[in-house]
XYZ file of C-alpha atoms in Angstrom:
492
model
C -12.862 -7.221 -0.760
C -13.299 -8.972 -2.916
C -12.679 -12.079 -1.331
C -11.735 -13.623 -5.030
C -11.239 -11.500 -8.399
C -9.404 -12.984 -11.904
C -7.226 -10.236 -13.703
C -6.332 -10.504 -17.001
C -2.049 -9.842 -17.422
C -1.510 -6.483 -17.368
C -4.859 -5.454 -15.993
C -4.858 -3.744 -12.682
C -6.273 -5.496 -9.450
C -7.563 -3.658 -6.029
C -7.947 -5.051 -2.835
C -9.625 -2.988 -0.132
C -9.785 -3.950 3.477
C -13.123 -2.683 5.608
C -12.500 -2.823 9.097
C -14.563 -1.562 11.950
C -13.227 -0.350 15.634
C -11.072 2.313 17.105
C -8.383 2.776 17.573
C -6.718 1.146 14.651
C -2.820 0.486 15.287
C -1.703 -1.051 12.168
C -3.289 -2.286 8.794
C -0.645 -5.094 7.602
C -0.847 -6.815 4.301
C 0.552 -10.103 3.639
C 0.797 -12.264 0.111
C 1.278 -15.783 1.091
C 2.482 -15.320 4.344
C 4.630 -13.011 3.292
C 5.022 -9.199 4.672
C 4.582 -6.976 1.296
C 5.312 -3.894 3.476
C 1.923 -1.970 2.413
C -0.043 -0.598 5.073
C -3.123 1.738 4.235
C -6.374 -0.227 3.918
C -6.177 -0.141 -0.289
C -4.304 -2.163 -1.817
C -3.451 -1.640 -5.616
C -1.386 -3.595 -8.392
C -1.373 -1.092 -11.173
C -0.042 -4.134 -13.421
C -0.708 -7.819 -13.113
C 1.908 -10.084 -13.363
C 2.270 -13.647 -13.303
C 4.395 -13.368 -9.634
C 1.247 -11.261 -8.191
C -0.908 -14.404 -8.275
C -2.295 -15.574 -4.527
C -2.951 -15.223 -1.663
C -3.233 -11.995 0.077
C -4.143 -11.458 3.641
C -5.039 -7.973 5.416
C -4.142 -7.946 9.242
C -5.749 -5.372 11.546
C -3.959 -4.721 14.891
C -4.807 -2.044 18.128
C -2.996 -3.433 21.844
C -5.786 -5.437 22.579
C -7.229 -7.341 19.837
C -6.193 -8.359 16.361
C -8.502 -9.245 12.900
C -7.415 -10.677 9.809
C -9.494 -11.649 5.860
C -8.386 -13.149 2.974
C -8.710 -12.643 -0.704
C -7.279 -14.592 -3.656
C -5.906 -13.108 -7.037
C -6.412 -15.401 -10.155
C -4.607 -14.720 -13.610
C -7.295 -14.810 -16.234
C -6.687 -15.127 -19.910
C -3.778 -16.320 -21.129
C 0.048 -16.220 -21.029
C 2.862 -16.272 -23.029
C 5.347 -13.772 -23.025
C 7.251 -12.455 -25.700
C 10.418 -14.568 -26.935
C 12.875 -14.139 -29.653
C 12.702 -16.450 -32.638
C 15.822 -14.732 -34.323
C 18.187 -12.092 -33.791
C 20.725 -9.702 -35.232
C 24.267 -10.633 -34.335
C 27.373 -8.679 -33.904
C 29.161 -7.734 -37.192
C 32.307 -5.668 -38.433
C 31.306 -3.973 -41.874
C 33.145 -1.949 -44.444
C 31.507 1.712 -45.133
C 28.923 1.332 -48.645
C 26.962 -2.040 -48.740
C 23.609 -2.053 -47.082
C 22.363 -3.595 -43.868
C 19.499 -5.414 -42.381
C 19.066 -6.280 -38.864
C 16.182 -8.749 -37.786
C 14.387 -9.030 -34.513
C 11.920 -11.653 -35.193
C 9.611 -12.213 -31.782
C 6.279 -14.256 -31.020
C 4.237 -14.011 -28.170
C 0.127 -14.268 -26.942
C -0.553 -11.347 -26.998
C 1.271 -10.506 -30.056
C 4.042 -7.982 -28.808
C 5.167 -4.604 -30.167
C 8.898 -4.401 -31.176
C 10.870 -0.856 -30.879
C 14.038 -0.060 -31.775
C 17.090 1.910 -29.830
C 20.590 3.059 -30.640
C 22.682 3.619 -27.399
C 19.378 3.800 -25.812
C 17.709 6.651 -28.107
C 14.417 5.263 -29.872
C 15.062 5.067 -33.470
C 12.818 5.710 -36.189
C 12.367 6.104 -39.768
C 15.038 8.714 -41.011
C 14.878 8.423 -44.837
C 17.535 11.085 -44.974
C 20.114 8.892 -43.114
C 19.100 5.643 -45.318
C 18.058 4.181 -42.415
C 14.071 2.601 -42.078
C 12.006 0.260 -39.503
C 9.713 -2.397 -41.417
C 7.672 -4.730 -39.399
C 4.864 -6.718 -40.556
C 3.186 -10.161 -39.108
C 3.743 -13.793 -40.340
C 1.208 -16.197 -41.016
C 2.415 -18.084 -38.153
C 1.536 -14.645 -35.821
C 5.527 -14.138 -35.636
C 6.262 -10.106 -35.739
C 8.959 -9.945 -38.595
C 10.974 -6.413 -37.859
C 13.977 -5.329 -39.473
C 16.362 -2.066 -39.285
C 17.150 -1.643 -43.021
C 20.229 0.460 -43.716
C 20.799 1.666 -47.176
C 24.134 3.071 -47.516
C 26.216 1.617 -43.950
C 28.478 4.191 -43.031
C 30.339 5.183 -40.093
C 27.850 7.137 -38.482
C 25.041 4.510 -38.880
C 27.417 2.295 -36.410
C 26.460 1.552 -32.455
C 25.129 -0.593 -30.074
C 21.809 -1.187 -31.336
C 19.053 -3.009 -29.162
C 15.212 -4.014 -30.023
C 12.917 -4.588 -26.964
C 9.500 -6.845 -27.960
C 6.886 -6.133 -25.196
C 3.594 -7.042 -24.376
C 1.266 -6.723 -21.365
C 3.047 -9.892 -20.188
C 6.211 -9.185 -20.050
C 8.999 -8.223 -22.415
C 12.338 -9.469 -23.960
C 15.518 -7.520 -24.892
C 18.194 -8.188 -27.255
C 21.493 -6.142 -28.069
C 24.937 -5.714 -30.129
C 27.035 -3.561 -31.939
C 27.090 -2.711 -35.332
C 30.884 -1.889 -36.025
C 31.331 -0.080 -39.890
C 34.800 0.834 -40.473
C 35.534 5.241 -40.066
C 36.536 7.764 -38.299
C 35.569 8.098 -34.642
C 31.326 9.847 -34.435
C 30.224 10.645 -31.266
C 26.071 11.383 -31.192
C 24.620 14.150 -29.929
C 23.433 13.337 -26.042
C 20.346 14.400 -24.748
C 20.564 16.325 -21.392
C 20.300 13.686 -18.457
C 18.522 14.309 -15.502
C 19.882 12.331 -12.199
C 18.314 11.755 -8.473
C 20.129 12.670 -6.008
C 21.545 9.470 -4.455
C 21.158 7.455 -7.224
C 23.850 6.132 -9.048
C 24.288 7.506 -12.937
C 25.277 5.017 -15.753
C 26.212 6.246 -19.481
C 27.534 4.690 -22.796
C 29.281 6.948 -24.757
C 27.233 6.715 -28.133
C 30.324 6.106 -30.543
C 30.734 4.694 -33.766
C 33.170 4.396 -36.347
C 35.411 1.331 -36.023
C 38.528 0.631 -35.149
C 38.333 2.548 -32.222
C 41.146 2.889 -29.605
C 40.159 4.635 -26.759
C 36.740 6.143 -24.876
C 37.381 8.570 -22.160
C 35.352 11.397 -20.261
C 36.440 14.747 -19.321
C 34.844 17.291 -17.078
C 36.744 20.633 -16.815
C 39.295 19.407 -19.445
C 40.463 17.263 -16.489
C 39.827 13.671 -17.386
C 37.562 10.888 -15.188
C 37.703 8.924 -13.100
C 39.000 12.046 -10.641
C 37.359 10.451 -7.341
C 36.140 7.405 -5.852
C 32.340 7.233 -6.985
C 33.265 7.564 -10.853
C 33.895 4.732 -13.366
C 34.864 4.702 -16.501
C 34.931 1.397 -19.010
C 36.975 0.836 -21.859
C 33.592 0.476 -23.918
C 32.588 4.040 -23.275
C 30.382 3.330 -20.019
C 30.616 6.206 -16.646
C 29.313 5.418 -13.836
C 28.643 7.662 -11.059
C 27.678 6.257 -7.787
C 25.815 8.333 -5.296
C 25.443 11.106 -7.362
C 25.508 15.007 -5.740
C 24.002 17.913 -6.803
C 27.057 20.028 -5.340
C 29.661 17.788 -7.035
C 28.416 16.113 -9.881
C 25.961 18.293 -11.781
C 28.253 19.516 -14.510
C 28.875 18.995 -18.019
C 30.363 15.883 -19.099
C 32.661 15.005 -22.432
C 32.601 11.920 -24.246
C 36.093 11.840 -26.240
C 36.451 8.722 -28.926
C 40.344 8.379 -30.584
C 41.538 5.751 -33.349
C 45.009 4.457 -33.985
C 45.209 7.262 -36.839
C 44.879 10.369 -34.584
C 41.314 11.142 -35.111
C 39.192 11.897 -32.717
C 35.193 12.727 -31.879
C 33.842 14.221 -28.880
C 30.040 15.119 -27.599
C 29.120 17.199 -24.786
C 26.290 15.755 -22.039
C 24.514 18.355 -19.708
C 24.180 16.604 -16.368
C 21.119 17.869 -13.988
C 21.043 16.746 -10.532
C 17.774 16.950 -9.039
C 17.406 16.011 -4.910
C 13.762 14.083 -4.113
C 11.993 15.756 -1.159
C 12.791 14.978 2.666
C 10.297 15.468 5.565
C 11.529 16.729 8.945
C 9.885 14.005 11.460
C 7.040 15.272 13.542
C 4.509 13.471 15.900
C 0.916 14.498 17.812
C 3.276 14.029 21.116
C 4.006 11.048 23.265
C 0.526 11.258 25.296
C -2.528 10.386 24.545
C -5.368 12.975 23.607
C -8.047 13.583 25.051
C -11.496 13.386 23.406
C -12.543 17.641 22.465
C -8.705 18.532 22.424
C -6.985 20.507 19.671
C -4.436 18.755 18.211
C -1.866 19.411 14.873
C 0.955 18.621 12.899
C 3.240 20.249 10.693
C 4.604 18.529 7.725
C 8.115 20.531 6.641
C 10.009 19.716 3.976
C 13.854 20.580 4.485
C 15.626 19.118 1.280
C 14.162 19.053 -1.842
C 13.472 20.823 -5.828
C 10.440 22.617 -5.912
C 7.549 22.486 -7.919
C 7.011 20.471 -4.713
C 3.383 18.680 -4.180
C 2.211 18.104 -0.481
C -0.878 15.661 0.915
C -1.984 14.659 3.895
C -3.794 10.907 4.044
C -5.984 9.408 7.316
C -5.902 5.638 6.585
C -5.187 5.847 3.264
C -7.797 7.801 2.375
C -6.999 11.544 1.070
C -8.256 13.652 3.530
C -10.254 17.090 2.408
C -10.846 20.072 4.532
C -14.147 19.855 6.847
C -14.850 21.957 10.099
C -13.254 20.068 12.184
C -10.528 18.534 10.166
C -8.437 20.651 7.695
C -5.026 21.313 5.703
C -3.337 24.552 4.759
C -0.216 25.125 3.185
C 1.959 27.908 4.847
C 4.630 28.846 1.983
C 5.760 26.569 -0.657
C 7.456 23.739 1.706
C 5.077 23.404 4.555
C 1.687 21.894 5.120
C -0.309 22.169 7.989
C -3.030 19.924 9.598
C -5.417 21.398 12.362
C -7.975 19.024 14.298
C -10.115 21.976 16.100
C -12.194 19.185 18.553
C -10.617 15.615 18.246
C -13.292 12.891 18.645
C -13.303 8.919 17.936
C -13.153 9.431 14.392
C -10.287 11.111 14.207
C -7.906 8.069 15.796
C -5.485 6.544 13.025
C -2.365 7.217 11.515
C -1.786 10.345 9.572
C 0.677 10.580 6.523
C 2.368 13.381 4.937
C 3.244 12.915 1.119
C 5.458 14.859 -0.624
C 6.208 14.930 -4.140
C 8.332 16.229 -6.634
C 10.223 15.345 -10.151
C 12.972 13.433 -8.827
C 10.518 11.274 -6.295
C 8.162 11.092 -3.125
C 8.808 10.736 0.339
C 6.467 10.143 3.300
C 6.278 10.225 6.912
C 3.289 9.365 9.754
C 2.316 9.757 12.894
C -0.558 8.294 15.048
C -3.433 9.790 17.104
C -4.280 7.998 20.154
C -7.362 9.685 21.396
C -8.605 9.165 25.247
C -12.850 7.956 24.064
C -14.746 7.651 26.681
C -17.300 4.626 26.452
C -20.020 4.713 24.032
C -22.873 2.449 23.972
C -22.658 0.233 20.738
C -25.349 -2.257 22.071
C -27.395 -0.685 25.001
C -29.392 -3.888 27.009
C -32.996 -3.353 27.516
C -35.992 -4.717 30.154
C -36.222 -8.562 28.610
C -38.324 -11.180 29.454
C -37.910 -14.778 28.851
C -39.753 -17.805 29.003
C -39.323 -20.059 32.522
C -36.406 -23.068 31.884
C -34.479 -20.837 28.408
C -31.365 -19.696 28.235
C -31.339 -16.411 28.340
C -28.766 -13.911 26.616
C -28.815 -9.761 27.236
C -25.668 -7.893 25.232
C -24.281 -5.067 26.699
C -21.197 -3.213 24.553
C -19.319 -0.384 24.675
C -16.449 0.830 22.649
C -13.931 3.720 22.964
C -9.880 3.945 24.208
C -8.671 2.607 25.889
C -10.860 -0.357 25.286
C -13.897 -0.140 28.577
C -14.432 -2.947 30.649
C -17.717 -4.411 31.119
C -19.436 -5.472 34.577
C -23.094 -6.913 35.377
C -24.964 -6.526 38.306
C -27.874 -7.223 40.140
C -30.076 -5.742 42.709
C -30.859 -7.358 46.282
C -34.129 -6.783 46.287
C -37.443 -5.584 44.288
C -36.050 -1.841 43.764
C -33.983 -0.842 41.464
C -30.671 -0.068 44.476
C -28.211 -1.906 46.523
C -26.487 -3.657 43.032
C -24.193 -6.981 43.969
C -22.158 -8.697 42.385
C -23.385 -11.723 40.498
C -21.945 -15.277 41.369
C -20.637 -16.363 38.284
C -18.604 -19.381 39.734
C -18.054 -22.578 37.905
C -21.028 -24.590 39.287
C -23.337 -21.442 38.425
C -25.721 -20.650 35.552
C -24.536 -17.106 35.574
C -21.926 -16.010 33.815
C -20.359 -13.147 31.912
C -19.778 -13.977 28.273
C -17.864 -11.614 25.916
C -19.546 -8.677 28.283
C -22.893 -10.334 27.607
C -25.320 -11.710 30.787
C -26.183 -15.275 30.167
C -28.466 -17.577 32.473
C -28.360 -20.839 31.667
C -32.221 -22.896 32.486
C -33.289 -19.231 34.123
C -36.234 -19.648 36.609
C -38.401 -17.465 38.630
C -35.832 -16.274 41.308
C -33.359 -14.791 38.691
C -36.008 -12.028 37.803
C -35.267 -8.716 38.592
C -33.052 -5.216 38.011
C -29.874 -5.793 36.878
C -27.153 -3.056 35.882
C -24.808 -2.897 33.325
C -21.494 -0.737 33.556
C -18.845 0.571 31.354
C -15.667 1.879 32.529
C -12.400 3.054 30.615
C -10.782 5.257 32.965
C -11.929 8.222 31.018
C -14.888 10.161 32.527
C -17.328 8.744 34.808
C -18.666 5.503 32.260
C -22.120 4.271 31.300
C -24.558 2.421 33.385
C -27.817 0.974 32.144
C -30.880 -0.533 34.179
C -32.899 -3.177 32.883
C -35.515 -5.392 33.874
C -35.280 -9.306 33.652
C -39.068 -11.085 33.702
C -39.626 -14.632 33.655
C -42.559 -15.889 32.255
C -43.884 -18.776 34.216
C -47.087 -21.225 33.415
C -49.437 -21.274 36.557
C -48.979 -23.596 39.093
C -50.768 -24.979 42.562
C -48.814 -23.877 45.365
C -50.972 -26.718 47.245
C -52.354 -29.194 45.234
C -54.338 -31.199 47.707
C -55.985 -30.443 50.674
C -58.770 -31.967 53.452
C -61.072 -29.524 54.557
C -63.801 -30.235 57.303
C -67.113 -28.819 57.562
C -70.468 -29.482 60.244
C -73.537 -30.381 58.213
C -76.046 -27.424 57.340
C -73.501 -24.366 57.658
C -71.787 -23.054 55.039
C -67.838 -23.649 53.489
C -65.341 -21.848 51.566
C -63.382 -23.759 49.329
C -60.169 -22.189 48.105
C -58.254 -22.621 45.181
C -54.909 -20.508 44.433
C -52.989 -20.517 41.763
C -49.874 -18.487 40.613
């Protein structure tokens, strides 16, 4: 649900998938027939794009049976993404005259542009000469300009200017070369995943410059297999460790003259959590049993956040259901008396700066049946068809049987005869009798079994309702003259 919703670009869009029936094995979703690999029942686009338009399908599995719906994302309003109508080029200055660098972009929406040097924001900084102007055309174009008063060496980079919108976004970059001696910015302290790989430009200007290279302990990179280093300044660091590559990192930028600038980069490693796996056990449980799991996390940087989800749905403590956390890396969740409701798959989350992690495990719980339709006495009309539903659910999933008494008391059940040629049969665990007539009337039972406990039976009564008729219809009858006659009639 719902079956059909338009979303503006941008917007966000939620699909939620209702299903009924235990247990549940797997909730699937699919966007044109394609696996999106999301399975909790809610499904959530935080931003619309123009790929996210279609069709997408929500599959419902257990071992017996299998249910599917379908919903349909539209893109409402309208779209044009942001493009570049002109740009800045590359350009080799002397220090003193002043310089103005264009980004001019159009779009529908009209996009925002920003401005970045070696990946810093920039922003007015009337003490450095340098200002942002932007301002919108007649034609809707957004005119916006870095204006440098005074160009010196330090005002020198690779500058970039992103235009974005809630449609998309465009990106354009180049240097700025203004002849001087080597400047190295101040870096910002960078914070890395564990695992991830680490990419930096050394922030130089001045022009000509000879060399880039980093140190790290006055010893000078690359010094193993995992580290890069470009003649532009770039390191790259795949696979970064905490143990190895959380250090402090110096940027060191020469000319042909002998001068030389250098910049110091603090480099934090932080590891995202890991959950040790853990399961309700490979047999089933049984209906009133105590059941739990323990969600540990072994690796990780604390502050560390830990949840526990049943079908996507957050679960909060209730009596019979709840979540405690024993020290700052463990979570615990307690089922005192498991029941029906209880079946699904439970997920741990954990959470902390540098990412989130999860792990499930499913609880198959032994049901026994449980009426869901219980027949009742029924009467029908001579020559109908007649229809009596009888269903049970619960795991594993009951069978259903029909019966029906030999004689007038409700005892001594047989089996019916449901062969081809007869108007009894069994249909989805529901008694039909096809053109039912007087000798079909009568106690039948209905029974379901799972394996688990002793089952359900129910005992109705079937009447059929039949207009009179003359067992005899004619008869001669003799009598003497004078006496007296009885004339019968009989009916039923």
């Amino acid at each position: 649900e719902p079956k059909q919703q338009v979303v503006d670009f941008g917007r966000s869009a939620t699909f939620k998938c209702n299903f009924q029936g235990n247990p549940i094995k797997e909730v699937q979703w699919l966007k044109d027939g394609v696996n999106i690999g999301h399975s909790e029942k809610v499904l959530r686009i935080d931003s619309v794009k123009k790929e996210d338009k279609g069709m997408y399908q929500c599959f419902v599995r257990n071992d017996q049976e299998s249910a599917q719906a379908t919903a349909e994302l539209r893109l409402g309003g309208r779209f044009d993404p942001p493009e570049f109508v002109k740009v800045f080029e590359e350009q080799a200055l002397q220090s003193g005259p002043s310089v103005q660098m264009p980004c001019i972009a159009k779009g529908d929406p009209a996009p925002e542009v920003k401005w970045y040097l070696y990946d810093m924001e920039i922003n007015d900084d009337l003490s450095a000469g340098v200002t942002i102007g932007s301002f919108v055309a007649p034609n809707g174009e957004i005119n916006s300009y870095v204006n440098i008063t005074q160009a010196r060496a330090k005002h020198g980079g690779l500058y970039k200017c992103i235009a974005t919108s809630k449609v998309g976004s465009v990106s354009h970059a180049a240097r700025l070369k203004i002849h001087g001696a080597p400047f190295v910015r101040p870096m910002e302290d960078m914070k890395v995943v564990a695992g991830s790989q680490m990419v930096k430009t050394c922030p130089v200007s001045g022009y000509p410059i000879s060399n880039i290279v980093w140190e790290r302990n006055d010893r000078q990179l690359p010094i193993n297999d995992r580290q890069r280093v470009f003649q532009n300044g770039t390191l790259i660091i795949d696979d970064v460790q905490r143990n190895e590559d959380a250090a402090t990192y110096t940027c060191i930028a020469r000319n042909e003259e002998g001068y030389s600038a250098r910049s110091d980069l603090d480099v934090t490693v932080m590891v995202p959590p890991e959950i040790v796996p853990f399961s309700f056990g490979a047999k089933t449980v049984d209906a009133g049993d105590f059941a739990q799991l323990i969600c540990v996390i072994n690796k990780g940087d604390e502050p560390l956040s830990i949840t526990w989800s049943l079908k996507g749905d957050i679960i909060a403590s209730e009596p019979d259901l709840s979540t405690t956390m024993l020290g700052r890396r463990t979570s615990m969740l307690t089922i005192s008396s498991v029941s029906h409701r209880h079946i699904g798959d439970y997920t741990c989350r954990a959470t902390n700066p540098a990412g989130s992690t999860t792990h499930s495990a499913q609880l198959k719980v032994n049901v026994p049946p449980r009426w869901t339709v219980e027949p009742t006495d029924k009467q029908f009309a001579q020559g109908s068809d007649a229809k009596v539903d009888c269903k049970a659910d619960g795991f594993p999933k009951p069978q259903i049987s029909w019966k029906k008494a030999a004689g007038i008391k409700p005892e001594n059940y047989r089996d019916l005869d449901t062969q081809v040629h007869s108007n009894v049969k069994v249909i989805d665990s529901s008694l039909v009798l096809k053109n039912i007539q007087k000798a079909s009337e009568g106690y039948y039972l209905c029974k379901s079994t799972n394996g688990i406990g002793r089952g359900l039976s129910a005992v109705i009564y079937i009447s059929v309702q039949a207009p009179p008729s003359f067992e005899i219809k004619t008869r001669t009858q003799t009598a003497l003259k004078g006496e007296n006659t009885v004339l019968s009639c009989e009916a039923k």
